[in-house]
Amino acid sequence: MNITAADVNKLRTMTGAGMMDCKKALTEAEGDFEKAVELLRKKGQKVAASRGDRDATEGVVLAKATADNTGGYIIVLNCETDFVAKNEGFVSFATAILDTAIANNANSPEAVKALTYPGTSLTIEERITEEIGKIGEKIDLSQAAQINAGFVYCYNHPGNKLASIVGFNKETSNDVAKDVAMQTAAMAPVALDESSVPEELKLKEIEIGKELAINEGKPADMAEKIAMGRLNKWFKETTLVNQEFIKDSKLSVGQYVKSVDKDLAISGFLRFGL
């Protein structure tokens, strides 16, 4: 059977697969488009299985707010190489997944993968498998999360390797929200404030502080007090509202927010990077 260029282009439009893969699938399927699509899917599953033990440490991190700015969503779509991560098609694929997550209020990798990919009858997980067959690299949706608040701002760092979302108790200007979101991206806080630091992290820091004090020759009965002092210093370095504000070192981030509006407060944040 003669497979025409128009046939190949039609299958490429349907699947996004490469020209030679489409021609080969159509030839094997004797011109049957449904069978050719199935062959390409099976190829994707085969490639996915063979790439299962590979490290997918590159990729894109994307964040986006809902239309009313009361919700923010963030995903991490991994691949194996920076070359693929920078490809416009890969970024568009990730964006379509993010938009689908937002439209369906899905906030975990499992929930997002179970959704239907736009314009197809396939789940996002199945489309990822197809994409693996198309590009020949392992792809994985490793992170998906959301934050809801009175006002949400999303910051995508240039290059799509890092993104952050900050939630506020009320609406504020984009300039103020961006300042806090960029601070979050740059300084990687572990928690919002002292009360939201996981207990195991606090205990670990106290133990480290005690050990340092004793190693420095301080009396054992003083070690606990010294460790608590160091813990307070650690809070200032690692909790968002207590961090030194990058744009004005005389203020903490919390003080900066209050200087703009005494009733304004940060309610939460998310930060993901490769």
XYZ file of C-alpha atoms in Angstrom:
274
model
C 0.000 0.000 0.000
C 1.229 3.494 -0.860
C 1.544 5.725 2.236
C 1.359 9.374 1.176
C 2.972 12.414 2.789
C -0.543 13.646 3.609
C -1.216 10.409 5.512
C 1.998 10.817 7.489
C 1.196 14.456 8.305
C -2.313 13.505 9.424
C -0.926 10.915 11.854
C 1.707 13.386 13.071
C -1.048 15.906 13.814
C -3.036 13.253 15.672
C -0.169 11.938 17.794
C 2.743 14.379 17.727
C 5.075 11.490 16.859
C 8.057 11.864 14.517
C 7.694 11.637 10.759
C 9.606 8.366 10.350
C 7.770 6.763 13.300
C 4.429 7.750 11.728
C 5.403 6.387 8.315
C 6.604 3.129 9.849
C 3.424 2.736 11.919
C 1.147 3.430 8.928
C 3.064 0.962 6.790
C 2.833 -1.727 9.475
C -0.870 -0.939 9.974
C -1.479 -1.047 6.197
C -2.926 2.473 6.239
C -5.298 1.891 9.164
C -5.020 5.073 11.271
C -6.532 3.613 14.448
C -4.151 0.673 14.299
C -1.222 3.026 13.594
C -2.097 5.133 16.643
C -2.194 1.975 18.758
C 1.197 0.888 17.424
C 2.666 4.262 18.369
C 1.178 3.970 21.878
C 2.696 0.523 22.274
C 6.022 1.936 21.181
C 5.671 4.571 23.888
C 4.943 1.896 26.510
C 7.952 -0.107 25.363
C 10.252 2.913 25.529
C 8.803 3.872 28.933
C 9.581 0.413 30.271
C 13.145 0.555 28.951
C 13.732 4.020 30.456
C 12.209 3.169 33.832
C 15.536 3.010 35.677
C 16.887 6.254 34.172
C 17.245 9.461 36.164
C 14.863 12.208 35.051
C 16.472 15.171 36.815
C 15.868 17.850 34.194
C 12.510 19.278 33.218
C 10.293 22.276 33.890
C 8.644 23.763 36.974
C 5.530 25.812 36.234
C 3.136 27.723 38.493
C -0.110 29.453 37.587
C -2.944 31.158 39.455
C -6.659 30.703 38.917
C -8.557 33.454 37.090
C -9.766 34.986 40.363
C -6.318 34.768 42.013
C -7.573 32.764 44.974
C -5.813 29.535 44.005
C -2.346 28.693 42.755
C -1.107 25.465 41.199
C 2.419 24.217 40.601
C 3.783 21.163 38.762
C 7.175 19.618 38.079
C 7.424 17.661 34.818
C 10.770 15.880 34.627
C 12.758 14.587 31.682
C 16.330 13.337 31.245
C 18.093 16.147 29.388
C 18.155 19.932 29.381
C 17.836 19.790 25.585
C 14.336 18.304 25.869
C 13.402 20.545 28.831
C 14.086 23.661 26.754
C 12.094 22.398 23.785
C 9.003 24.512 23.099
C 6.888 21.412 22.580
C 7.839 19.998 25.986
C 7.042 23.295 27.741
C 3.682 23.438 25.909
C 2.966 19.863 26.986
C 3.699 20.771 30.615
C 1.535 23.896 30.333
C -1.403 21.838 29.032
C -1.033 19.490 32.019
C -0.953 22.448 34.428
C -4.046 24.036 32.843
C -5.885 20.718 33.118
C -4.930 20.439 36.796
C -6.285 23.946 37.433
C -9.531 23.270 35.546
C -10.125 20.118 37.580
C -8.815 21.306 40.957
C -6.277 18.443 41.057
C -3.437 18.850 43.528
C -1.366 15.661 43.547
C 0.614 13.832 40.835
C -1.767 10.864 41.064
C -4.877 13.028 40.709
C -3.431 14.944 37.766
C -2.267 11.808 35.936
C -5.801 10.388 36.132
C -7.317 13.390 34.313
C -8.128 13.381 30.594
C -5.561 15.189 28.453
C -7.155 18.034 26.411
C -8.428 17.065 22.964
C -7.941 13.333 23.502
C -9.612 10.362 25.146
C -6.350 9.536 26.934
C -5.466 10.146 30.551
C -2.508 12.435 31.218
C -0.556 9.385 32.359
C -1.218 7.722 28.989
C -0.227 10.918 27.145
C 3.019 11.014 29.107
C 3.696 7.456 27.954
C 2.994 8.526 24.363
C 5.391 11.458 24.765
C 8.086 9.106 26.073
C 7.754 7.093 22.855
C 7.935 10.297 20.820
C 11.097 11.779 22.366
C 12.786 8.627 23.678
C 13.373 9.970 27.194
C 11.884 9.156 30.566
C 9.217 11.717 31.536
C 7.585 11.901 34.937
C 5.122 14.222 36.633
C 6.911 14.203 39.989
C 5.153 17.070 41.770
C 1.746 18.706 41.711
C 0.360 20.894 44.464
C -1.991 23.798 45.117
C -2.494 26.607 47.599
C -5.697 28.563 48.260
C -5.877 31.983 49.909
C -7.584 35.362 49.792
C -5.025 36.380 47.170
C -2.417 34.223 45.431
C 0.628 35.230 43.391
C 2.726 32.874 41.252
C 6.342 33.489 40.258
C 8.077 31.509 37.519
C 11.825 32.033 37.497
C 13.292 32.516 33.997
C 14.306 29.174 32.522
C 11.432 27.250 34.159
C 13.682 25.501 36.689
C 12.132 27.090 39.764
C 8.736 28.487 40.735
C 7.000 29.718 43.852
C 3.474 30.552 44.986
C 2.612 32.826 47.901
C -0.809 33.154 49.498
C -2.017 36.260 51.344
C -5.044 36.765 53.598
C -6.314 39.577 51.354
C -5.675 41.236 48.014
C -2.496 43.253 47.619
C -0.581 44.802 44.735
C 1.251 42.574 42.280
C 4.482 44.399 43.122
C 4.271 43.501 46.809
C 3.183 39.929 46.058
C 6.001 39.506 43.538
C 8.569 40.758 46.079
C 7.519 38.055 48.537
C 7.271 35.346 45.869
C 10.759 36.173 44.574
C 12.089 36.150 48.157
C 10.559 32.692 48.564
C 12.172 31.472 45.339
C 15.605 32.915 46.173
C 15.863 32.123 49.894
C 14.107 28.720 50.021
C 12.415 29.003 53.434
C 11.533 25.705 55.111
C 8.350 27.029 56.732
C 6.149 30.117 57.042
C 6.999 30.873 60.699
C 8.305 29.220 63.882
C 4.977 27.529 64.639
C 4.843 25.813 61.251
C 8.349 24.297 61.403
C 8.006 20.494 61.721
C 8.841 19.331 65.254
C 11.458 16.864 64.021
C 13.338 19.704 62.336
C 13.327 21.772 65.533
C 14.620 18.830 67.591
C 17.330 18.158 65.018
C 18.511 21.789 65.144
C 18.532 21.771 68.959
C 20.657 18.600 68.991
C 23.069 20.107 66.467
C 23.269 23.289 68.580
C 24.023 21.304 71.756
C 26.712 19.262 70.042
C 28.359 22.388 68.632
C 28.343 24.076 72.052
C 29.931 21.072 73.753
C 32.520 20.730 70.965
C 33.377 24.400 71.472
C 34.163 23.640 75.117
C 31.005 25.142 76.628
C 29.738 23.584 79.908
C 27.138 20.872 79.369
C 24.591 22.709 81.539
C 24.882 25.733 79.228
C 24.593 23.724 76.010
C 20.777 23.677 76.049
C 20.533 27.464 76.455
C 23.098 28.046 73.707
C 21.271 25.583 71.445
C 17.980 27.460 71.921
C 19.699 30.733 71.011
C 21.013 29.137 67.858
C 17.543 27.770 67.090
C 16.092 31.285 67.214
C 18.798 32.452 64.816
C 17.964 29.510 62.550
C 14.279 30.536 62.583
C 15.284 33.978 61.299
C 17.225 32.418 58.446
C 14.782 29.712 57.392
C 11.199 30.869 58.082
C 9.697 33.185 55.486
C 8.140 35.874 57.684
C 11.298 36.126 59.828
C 13.837 36.163 56.996
C 15.708 39.354 56.271
C 13.910 41.051 53.395
C 16.236 41.030 50.382
C 15.266 44.519 49.205
C 15.650 46.120 52.655
C 17.841 44.347 55.212
C 16.434 46.503 58.020
C 13.115 44.690 57.705
C 12.006 41.093 57.991
C 9.627 39.853 55.278
C 6.781 39.963 57.782
C 7.611 43.558 58.710
C 7.785 44.530 55.047
C 4.292 43.140 54.440
C 2.909 44.981 57.481
C 4.578 48.221 56.345
C 2.489 48.047 53.173
C -0.780 47.199 54.938
C -1.053 46.544 58.684
C -3.836 44.019 58.031
C -1.949 42.135 55.329
C -0.413 38.758 56.202
C 1.219 35.854 54.387
C -0.905 32.741 54.832
C 1.243 30.157 53.068
C 3.654 29.361 50.261
C 4.870 26.648 47.915
C 8.297 26.435 46.292
C 9.529 23.758 43.901
C 12.776 23.578 41.971
C 14.641 20.991 39.985
